[in-house]
Amino acid sequence: MNPQQLLVDLVEQFCTYQRKQRGKTEGGVTTYRWNLDQFLIFVRKHEGRPARVGDLTRETIQAWMDRMAETDLALGTMRVRQSTLSSLCTWLVKRETLADNPVARLDRPRYERTPPRQVPGPELMDALIEAAKRRKRPRDIAIFLILRYTGMRRESVASLRVRHLDRDWGLRGVYTKGGKTRDIPLPSVVMKFLQTYIERVLPREVGAITADTPIFWSRWPGRRGVRRLEPLHGKNIWRLCKTYGRQIGVPELKPHDLRHGVAMEMLEQHHDVEQVRALLGHTRVDTTQIYATIRPAQLKRAVSFYEDKASRMLSD
């Protein structure tokens, strides 16, 4: 153990490990790096020098947590940052760079599970697809069809390759949160649209198609008027959703809102939380239980049978 070793280099090695050996998505690794950078920034401000391995102590980490609390950060944010730092410490312990994990001796911020703030209904989700159809954008239509009928996260959609398509099922071996892979069903008409998109549209964008060719690409003006082309990222899908959200009058709409909308629609149709859990890929069913909370509009319909009884009582 070398307490003088700089943490910034170890953070980069940790992120590379998560991406290359644990199969974490690029978006997930970016989040890890961001969270760990917050600790490095805190130590630099607190100690006046770059963070070192010797700064991974219970006292320093607790001071960091106290500072986050003073700035009124949400409990969920504090919990995620502490958890990321704990993962780094565990990784360093396994490599005998750290004697033990100091985060294990700290209290964890309370976990608060709150209902989604925005749950779009079927009409709004369909409106996104209609907007893309009016603009005659096959790529955008394909992206919104997948989001609309699977509830997939934007990073998973961005990571799709040609080999993931199975015309008789949907999507096979899709990379999801935590570096896992899942098979995700899609309606046959959606699969037919995706196959047509890959056969007729994609070659015009990228040329020869192989099994590992990304399905979705982004093109924008580069230097000297040369248009650049590269695979789509999750952030591009976020911007795309915001653009179309403004067109349909919902500028605050985000890709993850569609995930909530799909979950709620499926629950209302089948009344089975386990089926919703399977579609969304939640490891624990209690994560899915949040969608079982009755929304105000549903509650109003649930008590509508009282209308006639109340009318009869008050008419006497």
Coordinates of C-alpha atoms in Angstrom, one line a residue:
M1 CA 0.0 0.0 0.0
N2 CA 1.4 3.4 -1.0
P3 CA -0.6 6.2 0.7
Q4 CA 1.0 8.8 -1.6
Q5 CA -0.2 7.3 -4.8
L6 CA -2.5 9.6 -6.7
L7 CA -6.1 8.6 -6.9
V8 CA -6.8 10.2 -10.3
D9 CA -4.8 7.4 -12.0
L10 CA -6.5 4.7 -10.0
V11 CA -9.9 6.1 -10.8
E12 CA -9.1 5.9 -14.5
Q13 CA -7.9 2.2 -14.1
F14 CA -11.1 1.5 -12.1
C15 CA -13.3 2.9 -14.9
T16 CA -11.4 0.9 -17.5
Y17 CA -11.9 -2.2 -15.5
Q18 CA -15.7 -1.6 -15.2
R19 CA -15.9 -1.1 -19.0
K20 CA -13.6 -3.8 -20.2
Q21 CA -13.9 -6.6 -17.6
R22 CA -17.3 -6.0 -16.1
G23 CA -19.1 -5.0 -19.3
K24 CA -20.5 -1.7 -18.0
T25 CA -22.0 0.6 -20.6
E26 CA -20.2 3.8 -21.6
G27 CA -22.9 5.8 -19.9
G28 CA -22.5 3.9 -16.7
V29 CA -18.8 4.3 -16.7
T30 CA -19.2 8.0 -17.3
T31 CA -21.4 8.2 -14.2
Y32 CA -18.8 6.4 -12.2
R33 CA -16.1 8.8 -13.3
W34 CA -18.3 11.8 -12.5
N35 CA -19.1 10.7 -9.0
L36 CA -15.5 9.9 -8.2
D37 CA -14.4 13.2 -9.6
Q38 CA -16.6 14.9 -7.0
F39 CA -14.6 13.3 -4.3
L40 CA -11.3 14.2 -6.0
I41 CA -12.5 17.8 -6.3
F42 CA -13.5 17.9 -2.6
V43 CA -10.1 16.6 -1.4
R44 CA -8.3 19.2 -3.6
K45 CA -10.3 22.0 -2.1
H46 CA -10.0 20.6 1.4
E47 CA -6.3 19.7 1.4
G48 CA -5.0 22.0 -1.3
R49 CA -3.4 19.2 -3.3
P50 CA -4.4 16.2 -5.5
A51 CA -6.2 13.3 -3.8
R52 CA -4.1 10.4 -2.7
V53 CA -4.8 6.8 -1.6
G54 CA -4.1 8.0 2.0
D55 CA -7.2 10.3 1.7
L56 CA -9.5 7.3 1.6
T57 CA -10.2 7.4 5.3
R58 CA -13.4 7.3 7.3
E59 CA -12.9 10.9 8.5
T60 CA -12.3 12.3 5.0
I61 CA -15.2 10.5 3.4
Q62 CA -17.5 11.5 6.2
A63 CA -16.4 15.2 5.8
W64 CA -17.3 14.8 2.1
M65 CA -20.7 13.5 3.0
D66 CA -21.2 16.3 5.5
R67 CA -20.3 18.8 2.8
M68 CA -22.8 17.3 0.4
A69 CA -25.5 17.5 3.1
E70 CA -24.7 21.2 3.7
T71 CA -25.2 21.9 0.0
D72 CA -28.7 20.3 0.3
L73 CA -28.0 17.5 -2.2
A74 CA -30.8 15.0 -2.6
L75 CA -30.4 11.8 -0.5
G76 CA -30.5 9.7 -3.6
T77 CA -27.5 11.7 -5.1
M78 CA -25.5 11.3 -1.9
R79 CA -26.3 7.6 -1.7
V80 CA -25.1 7.0 -5.3
R81 CA -21.9 9.0 -4.8
Q82 CA -21.0 7.2 -1.6
S83 CA -21.8 3.8 -3.2
T84 CA -19.6 4.6 -6.2
L85 CA -16.7 5.5 -3.9
S86 CA -17.3 2.3 -1.9
S87 CA -17.0 0.3 -5.1
L88 CA -13.7 1.9 -5.9
C89 CA -12.4 1.1 -2.3
T90 CA -13.5 -2.5 -2.6
W91 CA -11.6 -2.7 -5.9
L92 CA -8.5 -1.3 -4.3
V93 CA -8.8 -3.7 -1.4
K94 CA -8.8 -6.6 -3.8
R95 CA -5.7 -5.3 -5.4
E96 CA -4.0 -4.8 -2.0
T97 CA -3.7 -1.1 -2.6
L98 CA -6.0 -0.4 0.4
A99 CA -6.2 -2.2 3.7
D100 CA -9.9 -2.1 4.0
N101 CA -13.0 -0.3 2.8
P102 CA -13.6 2.8 5.0
V103 CA -17.1 3.4 3.5
A104 CA -18.2 0.1 5.2
R105 CA -17.9 1.9 8.6
L106 CA -20.1 4.8 7.6
D107 CA -23.9 5.2 7.7
R108 CA -25.6 5.1 4.3
P109 CA -28.1 7.9 3.4
R110 CA -31.7 6.6 3.7
Y111 CA -33.1 5.2 0.5
E112 CA -36.2 7.0 -0.6
R113 CA -38.4 5.5 -3.3
T114 CA -40.7 8.1 -4.8
P115 CA -43.2 7.7 -7.6
P116 CA -42.1 9.1 -11.1
R117 CA -42.8 12.7 -11.5
Q118 CA -44.0 12.3 -15.1
V119 CA -45.7 9.3 -16.5
P120 CA -46.8 9.9 -20.2
G121 CA -50.0 8.1 -21.3
P122 CA -50.3 6.0 -24.5
E123 CA -51.6 9.0 -26.5
L124 CA -48.5 11.1 -25.7
M125 CA -46.1 8.3 -26.5
D126 CA -47.8 7.6 -29.8
A127 CA -47.6 11.3 -30.6
L128 CA -43.8 11.1 -30.5
I129 CA -43.9 8.5 -33.2
E130 CA -46.4 10.4 -35.3
A131 CA -44.2 13.5 -35.1
A132 CA -41.2 11.5 -36.4
K133 CA -43.4 10.1 -39.2
R134 CA -44.4 13.6 -40.2
R135 CA -40.8 14.6 -40.4
K136 CA -40.1 11.5 -42.4
R137 CA -37.1 10.5 -40.2
P138 CA -36.9 6.6 -40.3
R139 CA -34.1 6.6 -37.7
D140 CA -36.1 8.6 -35.2
I141 CA -39.2 6.5 -35.9
A142 CA -37.2 3.4 -35.1
I143 CA -35.8 4.8 -31.9
F144 CA -39.2 5.9 -30.6
L145 CA -40.8 2.6 -31.6
I146 CA -38.3 0.7 -29.4
L147 CA -38.7 3.1 -26.5
R148 CA -42.5 3.0 -26.9
Y149 CA -42.8 -0.7 -26.8
T150 CA -40.0 -1.9 -24.6
G151 CA -39.4 0.8 -22.0
M152 CA -35.6 0.4 -22.6
R153 CA -33.1 2.8 -21.2
R154 CA -31.6 5.2 -23.7
E155 CA -28.0 3.8 -23.2
S156 CA -29.3 0.3 -24.1
V157 CA -31.0 1.6 -27.3
A158 CA -27.9 3.5 -28.3
S159 CA -25.8 0.3 -27.9
L160 CA -27.9 -1.8 -30.3
R161 CA -26.1 -3.6 -33.0
V162 CA -27.5 -5.5 -36.1
R163 CA -26.8 -8.8 -34.4
H164 CA -29.2 -8.0 -31.6
L165 CA -32.2 -8.2 -34.0
D166 CA -34.2 -11.5 -34.1
R167 CA -37.1 -11.2 -36.5
D168 CA -39.0 -13.9 -34.8
W169 CA -38.6 -12.5 -31.2
G170 CA -37.4 -9.0 -31.0
L171 CA -34.0 -8.1 -29.5
R172 CA -31.5 -10.6 -28.2
G173 CA -28.5 -10.2 -25.9
V174 CA -29.1 -6.4 -25.4
Y175 CA -26.7 -4.7 -23.0
T176 CA -28.5 -3.3 -20.0
K177 CA -27.8 -1.6 -16.7
G178 CA -25.1 -3.3 -14.7
G179 CA -23.3 -4.9 -17.7
K180 CA -26.0 -7.6 -18.0
T181 CA -27.7 -8.8 -21.2
R182 CA -31.3 -9.4 -21.8
D183 CA -33.7 -10.7 -24.5
I184 CA -36.5 -8.1 -25.1
P185 CA -39.6 -8.9 -27.1
L186 CA -41.0 -6.5 -29.7
P187 CA -44.2 -6.5 -31.8
S188 CA -43.8 -8.2 -35.1
V189 CA -44.7 -5.1 -37.1
V190 CA -42.0 -3.1 -35.2
M191 CA -39.5 -5.8 -36.1
K192 CA -40.5 -5.6 -39.7
F193 CA -40.0 -1.8 -39.7
L194 CA -36.5 -2.3 -38.1
Q195 CA -35.5 -4.9 -40.6
T196 CA -36.6 -2.6 -43.5
Y197 CA -34.7 0.3 -41.9
I198 CA -31.5 -1.8 -41.7
E199 CA -31.8 -3.1 -45.2
R200 CA -32.8 0.1 -47.0
V201 CA -31.8 3.1 -44.8
L202 CA -28.7 2.1 -42.9
P203 CA -26.5 1.2 -45.9
R204 CA -27.0 4.7 -47.3
E205 CA -25.6 6.1 -44.0
V206 CA -22.7 3.8 -43.3
G207 CA -22.0 1.6 -46.3
A208 CA -21.4 -2.1 -45.8
I209 CA -23.4 -3.7 -42.9
T210 CA -22.0 -6.4 -40.6
A211 CA -23.4 -8.1 -37.5
D212 CA -21.5 -5.6 -35.3
T213 CA -22.7 -2.5 -37.1
P214 CA -24.4 0.0 -34.7
I215 CA -28.1 0.4 -35.8
F216 CA -28.3 4.1 -34.9
W217 CA -25.9 6.8 -36.1
S218 CA -25.5 10.5 -35.6
R219 CA -24.4 13.0 -38.3
W220 CA -23.5 16.6 -37.8
P221 CA -21.4 19.4 -39.5
G222 CA -17.7 19.2 -38.7
R223 CA -14.8 21.4 -39.6
R224 CA -14.5 22.8 -43.1
G225 CA -18.0 21.7 -43.9
V226 CA -17.3 18.0 -43.7
R227 CA -20.2 16.2 -42.0
R228 CA -19.1 13.8 -39.2
L229 CA -20.7 10.4 -38.6
E230 CA -20.5 8.3 -35.5
P231 CA -22.7 5.9 -33.5
L232 CA -25.4 7.4 -31.5
H233 CA -24.9 7.9 -27.8
G234 CA -27.5 7.9 -25.0
K235 CA -27.2 11.7 -24.7
N236 CA -28.2 12.0 -28.4
I237 CA -31.4 10.2 -27.6
W238 CA -32.0 12.5 -24.7
R239 CA -31.7 15.5 -27.0
L240 CA -33.9 13.8 -29.6
C241 CA -36.6 13.3 -27.0
K242 CA -36.4 16.9 -25.9
T243 CA -36.6 18.1 -29.6
Y244 CA -39.7 16.1 -30.3
G245 CA -41.2 16.8 -26.9
R246 CA -41.2 20.5 -27.8
Q247 CA -43.0 19.7 -31.1
I248 CA -45.8 17.9 -29.3
G249 CA -46.1 20.4 -26.5
V250 CA -44.2 18.5 -23.8
P251 CA -40.8 20.2 -23.7
E252 CA -39.9 18.5 -20.3
L253 CA -40.3 15.0 -21.8
K254 CA -37.2 12.7 -21.2
P255 CA -36.5 9.2 -22.6
H256 CA -36.8 7.7 -19.1
D257 CA -40.4 9.1 -18.9
L258 CA -41.3 6.7 -21.7
R259 CA -40.0 3.8 -19.6
H260 CA -42.4 4.9 -16.8
G261 CA -45.2 5.2 -19.4
V262 CA -44.7 1.7 -20.8
A263 CA -44.6 0.3 -17.3
M264 CA -47.8 2.0 -16.2
E265 CA -49.6 1.1 -19.5
M266 CA -48.6 -2.6 -19.1
L267 CA -49.7 -2.7 -15.4
E268 CA -53.1 -1.1 -16.3
Q269 CA -53.6 -3.7 -19.0
H270 CA -52.5 -6.9 -17.2
H271 CA -52.5 -5.9 -13.5
D272 CA -49.4 -8.1 -13.0
V273 CA -46.3 -6.4 -11.4
E274 CA -44.2 -9.5 -12.2
Q275 CA -44.8 -9.1 -15.9
V276 CA -43.8 -5.4 -15.7
R277 CA -40.7 -6.4 -13.8
A278 CA -39.7 -8.9 -16.5
L279 CA -40.2 -6.3 -19.3
L280 CA -38.2 -3.6 -17.5
G281 CA -35.5 -6.0 -16.4
H282 CA -35.7 -5.0 -12.7
T283 CA -33.7 -7.4 -10.5
R284 CA -36.0 -6.9 -7.5
V285 CA -39.8 -6.7 -7.8
D286 CA -40.0 -4.0 -5.0
T287 CA -38.4 -1.7 -7.5
T288 CA -41.4 -2.3 -9.8
Q289 CA -43.9 -1.9 -7.0
I290 CA -43.7 1.8 -7.3
Y291 CA -45.8 1.6 -10.5
A292 CA -48.6 -0.1 -8.5
T293 CA -49.2 3.2 -6.7
I294 CA -52.6 4.5 -8.0
R295 CA -52.4 7.8 -9.7
P296 CA -55.0 10.5 -8.9
A297 CA -56.9 10.0 -12.2
Q298 CA -57.2 6.3 -11.5
L299 CA -58.3 6.9 -8.0
K300 CA -61.0 9.2 -9.2
R301 CA -62.3 6.5 -11.5
A302 CA -62.1 3.9 -8.7
V303 CA -64.5 5.8 -6.5
S304 CA -66.9 6.9 -9.4
F305 CA -69.4 4.2 -8.3
Y306 CA -70.2 6.5 -5.3
E307 CA -71.7 9.1 -7.7
D308 CA -75.1 7.5 -8.0
K309 CA -75.2 6.6 -4.3
A310 CA -74.4 10.1 -3.2
S311 CA -76.9 11.5 -5.7
R312 CA -79.7 9.3 -4.3
M313 CA -78.9 10.2 -0.8
L314 CA -78.8 13.9 -1.4
S315 CA -82.0 13.9 -3.5
D316 CA -84.1 12.8 -0.6

